[in-house]
mmCIF file of C-alpha atoms in Angstrom:
data_model
loop_
_atom_site.group_PDB
_atom_site.id
_atom_site.type_symbol
_atom_site.label_atom_id
_atom_site.label_comp_id
_atom_site.label_asym_id
_atom_site.label_seq_id
_atom_site.Cartn_x
_atom_site.Cartn_y
_atom_site.Cartn_z
ATOM 1 C CA GLU A 1 -7.991 -69.880 3.491
ATOM 2 C CA THR A 2 -4.205 -69.762 3.173
ATOM 3 C CA GLY A 3 -3.383 -70.601 6.796
ATOM 4 C CA VAL A 4 -2.343 -67.020 7.510
ATOM 5 C CA THR A 5 -4.747 -64.841 9.503
ATOM 6 C CA GLN A 6 -4.601 -61.119 10.170
ATOM 7 C CA THR A 7 -6.465 -58.941 12.657
ATOM 8 C CA PRO A 8 -8.055 -56.503 12.544
ATOM 9 C CA ARG A 9 -9.242 -56.564 8.943
ATOM 10 C CA HIS A 10 -10.000 -52.841 8.995
ATOM 11 C CA LEU A 11 -8.530 -50.112 11.193
ATOM 12 C CA VAL A 12 -9.102 -46.376 11.329
ATOM 13 C CA MET A 13 -6.746 -44.417 13.535
ATOM 14 C CA GLY A 14 -5.806 -40.828 14.203
ATOM 15 C CA MET A 15 -2.261 -39.576 13.826
ATOM 16 C CA THR A 16 -1.706 -39.550 17.591
ATOM 17 C CA ASN A 17 -3.015 -43.063 18.260
ATOM 18 C CA LYS A 18 -1.052 -46.214 18.970
ATOM 19 C CA LYS A 19 -2.341 -49.470 17.527
ATOM 20 C CA SER A 20 -1.021 -52.897 16.601
ATOM 21 C CA LEU A 21 -1.614 -55.254 13.703
ATOM 22 C CA LYS A 22 -1.465 -58.977 14.345
ATOM 23 C CA CYS A 23 -0.581 -61.851 12.053
ATOM 24 C CA GLU A 24 -0.675 -65.556 12.842
ATOM 25 C CA GLN A 25 0.286 -68.496 10.646
ATOM 26 C CA HIS A 26 -0.790 -72.101 11.142
ATOM 27 C CA LEU A 27 1.511 -73.609 8.523
ATOM 28 C CA GLY A 28 4.548 -74.493 10.610
ATOM 29 C CA HIS A 29 6.625 -71.912 8.764
ATOM 30 C CA ASN A 30 9.726 -70.214 10.124
ATOM 31 C CA ALA A 31 9.773 -66.964 8.160
ATOM 32 C CA MET A 32 7.252 -64.135 8.292
ATOM 33 C CA TYR A 33 6.961 -60.911 6.338
ATOM 34 C CA TRP A 34 5.186 -57.556 6.388
ATOM 35 C CA TYR A 35 4.321 -55.943 3.053
ATOM 36 C CA LYS A 36 2.629 -52.623 2.290
ATOM 37 C CA GLN A 37 0.296 -52.090 -0.652
ATOM 38 C CA SER A 38 -0.514 -48.458 -1.431
ATOM 39 C CA ALA A 39 -2.799 -47.279 -4.185
ATOM 40 C CA LYS A 40 -1.055 -46.987 -7.546
ATOM 41 C CA LYS A 41 2.215 -48.517 -6.235
ATOM 42 C CA PRO A 42 3.617 -52.046 -6.354
ATOM 43 C CA LEU A 43 3.489 -54.180 -3.247
ATOM 44 C CA GLU A 44 6.535 -53.325 -1.153
ATOM 45 C CA LEU A 45 8.349 -55.402 1.446
ATOM 46 C CA MET A 46 8.728 -53.814 4.897
ATOM 47 C CA PHE A 47 10.281 -56.445 7.180
ATOM 48 C CA VAL A 48 11.445 -60.065 7.139
ATOM 49 C CA TYR A 49 11.813 -62.352 10.156
ATOM 50 C CA ASN A 50 13.519 -65.724 9.853
ATOM 51 C CA PHE A 51 13.433 -67.996 12.928
ATOM 52 C CA LYS A 52 12.316 -64.958 14.989
ATOM 53 C CA GLU A 53 15.302 -62.860 13.924
ATOM 54 C CA GLN A 54 14.805 -59.765 11.785
ATOM 55 C CA THR A 55 16.771 -60.244 8.574
ATOM 56 C CA GLU A 56 15.525 -57.321 6.535
ATOM 57 C CA ASN A 57 14.275 -53.810 7.229
ATOM 58 C CA ASN A 58 13.483 -52.125 3.947
ATOM 59 C CA SER A 59 14.252 -48.594 5.198
ATOM 60 C CA VAL A 60 10.943 -48.419 7.033
ATOM 61 C CA PRO A 61 10.278 -45.324 9.205
ATOM 62 C CA SER A 62 10.561 -45.913 12.950
ATOM 63 C CA ARG A 63 6.863 -45.163 13.482
ATOM 64 C CA PHE A 64 6.414 -48.771 12.304
ATOM 65 C CA SER A 65 7.818 -51.223 14.846
ATOM 66 C CA PRO A 66 7.676 -54.982 14.175
ATOM 67 C CA GLU A 67 7.735 -57.722 16.774
ATOM 68 C CA CYS A 68 8.097 -61.462 16.281
ATOM 69 C CA PRO A 69 7.763 -63.297 19.616
ATOM 70 C CA ASN A 70 7.755 -66.732 17.974
ATOM 71 C CA SER A 71 7.695 -68.249 14.502
ATOM 72 C CA SER A 72 3.878 -68.289 14.383
ATOM 73 C CA HIS A 73 3.139 -64.700 15.361
ATOM 74 C CA LEU A 74 4.093 -61.348 13.927
ATOM 75 C CA PHE A 75 3.011 -57.904 15.057
ATOM 76 C CA LEU A 76 3.317 -54.443 13.580
ATOM 77 C CA HIS A 77 3.115 -51.691 16.186
ATOM 78 C CA LEU A 78 1.989 -48.328 14.848
ATOM 79 C CA HIS A 79 2.402 -44.887 16.407
ATOM 80 C CA THR A 80 2.182 -41.283 15.216
ATOM 81 C CA LEU A 81 1.361 -42.348 11.680
ATOM 82 C CA GLN A 82 0.806 -40.007 8.762
ATOM 83 C CA PRO A 83 -2.127 -39.984 6.322
ATOM 84 C CA GLU A 84 0.195 -41.306 3.601
ATOM 85 C CA ASP A 85 0.600 -44.474 5.674
ATOM 86 C CA SER A 86 -2.959 -45.414 4.780
ATOM 87 C CA ALA A 87 -2.672 -48.676 2.841
ATOM 88 C CA LEU A 88 -3.350 -52.399 2.845
ATOM 89 C CA TYR A 89 -0.840 -54.151 5.102
ATOM 90 C CA LEU A 90 -0.230 -57.748 4.180
ATOM 91 C CA CYS A 91 1.469 -60.454 6.194
ATOM 92 C CA ALA A 92 3.043 -63.512 4.602
ATOM 93 C CA SER A 93 4.923 -66.609 5.696
ATOM 94 C CA SER A 94 7.184 -69.217 4.131
ATOM 95 C CA LEU A 95 8.978 -72.322 5.317
ATOM 96 C CA ARG A 96 12.266 -70.431 5.522
ATOM 97 C CA GLY A 97 13.363 -66.935 4.703
ATOM 98 C CA ASP A 98 16.144 -67.683 2.234
ATOM 99 C CA GLY A 99 14.241 -66.934 -0.959
ATOM 100 C CA SER A 100 13.671 -70.538 -1.987
ATOM 101 C CA TYR A 101 10.155 -71.116 -0.721
ATOM 102 C CA GLU A 102 6.646 -70.133 -1.724
ATOM 103 C CA GLN A 103 5.096 -67.325 0.286
ATOM 104 C CA TYR A 104 1.535 -67.516 1.582
ATOM 105 C CA PHE A 105 -0.333 -64.313 2.259
ATOM 106 C CA GLY A 106 -2.997 -63.315 4.740
ATOM 107 C CA PRO A 107 -6.103 -61.277 3.805
ATOM 108 C CA GLY A 108 -4.552 -57.999 4.920
ATOM 109 C CA THR A 109 -5.461 -55.130 7.231
ATOM 110 C CA ARG A 110 -6.920 -52.067 5.533
ATOM 111 C CA LEU A 111 -5.495 -49.104 7.496
ATOM 112 C CA THR A 112 -6.844 -45.580 7.240
ATOM 113 C CA VAL A 113 -5.003 -42.776 9.040
ATOM 114 C CA THR A 114 -7.097 -39.660 9.618
ATOM 115 C CA LYS B 1 18.483 -53.152 -8.102
ATOM 116 C CA GLN B 2 15.853 -55.655 -9.209
ATOM 117 C CA GLU B 3 12.847 -54.208 -11.047
ATOM 118 C CA VAL B 4 9.760 -56.088 -12.226
ATOM 119 C CA THR B 5 7.486 -54.900 -15.015
ATOM 120 C CA GLN B 6 4.147 -56.325 -16.081
ATOM 121 C CA ILE B 7 2.506 -55.729 -19.417
ATOM 122 C CA PRO B 8 -0.271 -54.962 -20.117
ATOM 123 C CA ALA B 9 -1.519 -53.015 -17.107
ATOM 124 C CA ALA B 10 -5.102 -53.927 -17.950
ATOM 125 C CA LEU B 11 -6.755 -56.437 -20.233
ATOM 126 C CA SER B 12 -10.374 -57.079 -21.171
ATOM 127 C CA VAL B 13 -11.317 -60.227 -23.077
ATOM 128 C CA PRO B 14 -14.484 -62.157 -23.912
ATOM 129 C CA GLU B 15 -15.146 -65.384 -22.060
ATOM 130 C CA GLY B 16 -13.477 -68.451 -23.554
ATOM 131 C CA GLU B 17 -10.450 -66.661 -24.943
ATOM 132 C CA ASN B 18 -6.912 -67.880 -24.249
ATOM 133 C CA LEU B 19 -4.649 -65.123 -22.971
ATOM 134 C CA VAL B 20 -1.067 -64.365 -21.983
ATOM 135 C CA LEU B 21 0.172 -62.068 -19.259
ATOM 136 C CA ASN B 22 3.774 -60.890 -19.373
ATOM 137 C CA CYS B 23 6.328 -60.233 -16.663
ATOM 138 C CA SER B 24 9.926 -59.069 -17.068
ATOM 139 C CA PHE B 25 12.694 -58.563 -14.522
ATOM 140 C CA THR B 26 16.016 -56.773 -14.794
ATOM 141 C CA ASP B 27 18.355 -59.050 -12.786
ATOM 142 C CA SER B 28 18.362 -62.691 -13.900
ATOM 143 C CA ALA B 29 19.980 -63.962 -10.667
ATOM 144 C CA ILE B 30 16.645 -64.927 -9.111
ATOM 145 C CA TYR B 31 15.789 -67.811 -6.784
ATOM 146 C CA ASN B 32 12.229 -68.185 -7.957
ATOM 147 C CA LEU B 33 9.264 -66.418 -9.509
ATOM 148 C CA GLN B 34 5.721 -66.488 -8.186
ATOM 149 C CA TRP B 35 2.453 -65.586 -9.843
ATOM 150 C CA PHE B 36 -0.353 -64.382 -7.575
ATOM 151 C CA ARG B 37 -3.977 -63.463 -7.971
ATOM 152 C CA GLN B 38 -5.553 -60.597 -6.005
ATOM 153 C CA ASP B 39 -9.270 -59.889 -5.882
ATOM 154 C CA PRO B 40 -10.314 -56.292 -5.072
ATOM 155 C CA GLY B 41 -9.561 -55.377 -1.450
ATOM 156 C CA LYS B 42 -8.307 -58.866 -0.653
ATOM 157 C CA GLY B 43 -5.016 -60.583 0.038
ATOM 158 C CA LEU B 44 -2.908 -62.523 -2.449
ATOM 159 C CA THR B 45 -3.517 -66.086 -3.570
ATOM 160 C CA SER B 46 -0.461 -67.935 -4.831
ATOM 161 C CA LEU B 47 -1.065 -69.464 -8.246
ATOM 162 C CA LEU B 48 2.266 -70.894 -9.338
ATOM 163 C CA LEU B 49 5.855 -70.945 -8.130
ATOM 164 C CA ILE B 50 8.666 -71.532 -10.624
ATOM 165 C CA GLN B 51 12.105 -72.278 -9.225
ATOM 166 C CA SER B 52 15.050 -70.741 -11.059
ATOM 167 C CA SER B 53 16.050 -74.178 -12.398
ATOM 168 C CA GLN B 54 12.613 -74.814 -13.906
ATOM 169 C CA ARG B 55 11.208 -73.724 -17.251
ATOM 170 C CA GLU B 56 7.491 -73.977 -16.540
ATOM 171 C CA GLN B 57 4.773 -74.959 -14.099
ATOM 172 C CA THR B 58 1.168 -75.918 -14.729
ATOM 173 C CA SER B 59 -1.938 -75.872 -12.563
ATOM 174 C CA GLY B 60 -5.287 -76.578 -14.189
ATOM 175 C CA ARG B 61 -5.913 -73.967 -16.872
ATOM 176 C CA LEU B 62 -2.815 -71.996 -15.863
ATOM 177 C CA ASN B 63 0.653 -72.415 -17.276
ATOM 178 C CA ALA B 64 3.603 -70.257 -16.309
ATOM 179 C CA SER B 65 6.912 -70.236 -18.130
ATOM 180 C CA LEU B 66 10.262 -68.820 -17.099
ATOM 181 C CA ASP B 67 13.166 -67.728 -19.285
ATOM 182 C CA LYS B 68 15.701 -66.611 -16.727
ATOM 183 C CA SER B 69 18.391 -65.604 -19.206
ATOM 184 C CA SER B 70 16.114 -63.118 -20.927
ATOM 185 C CA GLY B 71 14.422 -62.026 -17.690
ATOM 186 C CA ARG B 72 10.916 -62.998 -18.741
ATOM 187 C CA SER B 73 7.946 -64.996 -17.545
ATOM 188 C CA THR B 74 4.516 -65.503 -19.034
ATOM 189 C CA LEU B 75 1.283 -66.659 -17.453
ATOM 190 C CA TYR B 76 -0.994 -68.426 -19.905
ATOM 191 C CA ILE B 77 -4.678 -68.744 -19.009
ATOM 192 C CA ALA B 78 -6.674 -71.154 -21.153
ATOM 193 C CA ALA B 79 -10.389 -70.846 -21.833
ATOM 194 C CA SER B 80 -10.835 -67.769 -19.642
ATOM 195 C CA GLN B 81 -13.921 -67.468 -17.420
ATOM 196 C CA PRO B 82 -15.574 -64.470 -15.719
ATOM 197 C CA GLY B 83 -14.336 -65.873 -12.396
ATOM 198 C CA ASP B 84 -10.772 -65.297 -13.617
ATOM 199 C CA SER B 85 -11.341 -61.537 -13.380
ATOM 200 C CA ALA B 86 -8.785 -60.205 -10.894
ATOM 201 C CA THR B 87 -5.389 -58.538 -10.721
ATOM 202 C CA TYR B 88 -2.485 -60.864 -11.479
ATOM 203 C CA LEU B 89 0.840 -60.099 -9.827
ATOM 204 C CA CYS B 90 4.264 -61.375 -10.704
ATOM 205 C CA ALA B 91 7.004 -61.377 -8.054
ATOM 206 C CA VAL B 92 10.622 -62.505 -8.011
ATOM 207 C CA SER B 93 12.772 -63.613 -5.107
ATOM 208 C CA GLY B 94 16.462 -62.876 -5.193
ATOM 209 C CA GLY B 95 18.349 -60.845 -7.722
ATOM 210 C CA GLY B 96 20.474 -57.955 -6.592
ATOM 211 C CA SER B 97 21.989 -58.690 -3.192
ATOM 212 C CA SER B 98 19.007 -60.031 -1.294
ATOM 213 C CA ASN B 99 18.481 -63.652 -0.270
ATOM 214 C CA THR B 100 16.162 -62.992 2.650
ATOM 215 C CA GLY B 101 13.051 -64.143 0.841
ATOM 216 C CA LYS B 102 12.179 -60.594 -0.131
ATOM 217 C CA LEU B 103 9.753 -60.579 -3.047
ATOM 218 C CA ILE B 104 9.929 -57.790 -5.621
ATOM 219 C CA PHE B 105 6.530 -57.231 -7.217
ATOM 220 C CA GLY B 106 5.357 -55.855 -10.509
ATOM 221 C CA GLN B 107 2.485 -53.413 -10.737
ATOM 222 C CA GLY B 108 0.101 -56.154 -11.830
ATOM 223 C CA THR B 109 -2.207 -56.806 -14.758
ATOM 224 C CA THR B 110 -5.908 -56.238 -14.103
ATOM 225 C CA LEU B 111 -7.916 -58.760 -16.082
ATOM 226 C CA GLN B 112 -11.592 -58.519 -16.899
ATOM 227 C CA VAL B 113 -13.282 -61.484 -18.560
ATOM 228 C CA LYS B 114 -16.664 -60.555 -19.994
ATOM 229 C CA PRO B 115 -19.487 -63.116 -20.148
#
């Protein structure tokens, strides 16, 4: 266990559905991240939050909407997704979001869009 | 733009062999470099973090080195075991214009250790 939990672990949704992914960290960290891992592609950063403020949006389509209500929780709201959005979505946290600290990852949510 | 490359993409070795995984990056202005392990369908487990001012880090049978000027890192695994079978990912923080903690990942090296 890394101290970062993600729910659900698996999610199947249609293109017209709305769903949310949840991430929670119990490490006392102040930065949280969403990454996407697609088949045959390197892990790719989506969003960074540092002290609840979004500091990076890696040109992510608006059908992905992040929310960080506090330093321990991070959500990814999904709507009108496409089949190519099927991937493993990983959450991570670090003490601060300035590039100096080790990142700890959750187990991921396996998303399938039908 | 920072790019990370890992060679080889896949590696199969007999149990007990010492092995080296390679990682290279294009922009040497990094904050740190992390090596991760990923088992199939699972999240990432951090193995070693090397700060930009460090040359190497060790944890058990693992040793990671960093040569920032040449843009290279190696992960050395001693006396490999079947339980070491996994995909190993290298990631760098910084480089380019980003200091938000964004990690840039390589494609990974998939290791199989045969009993």
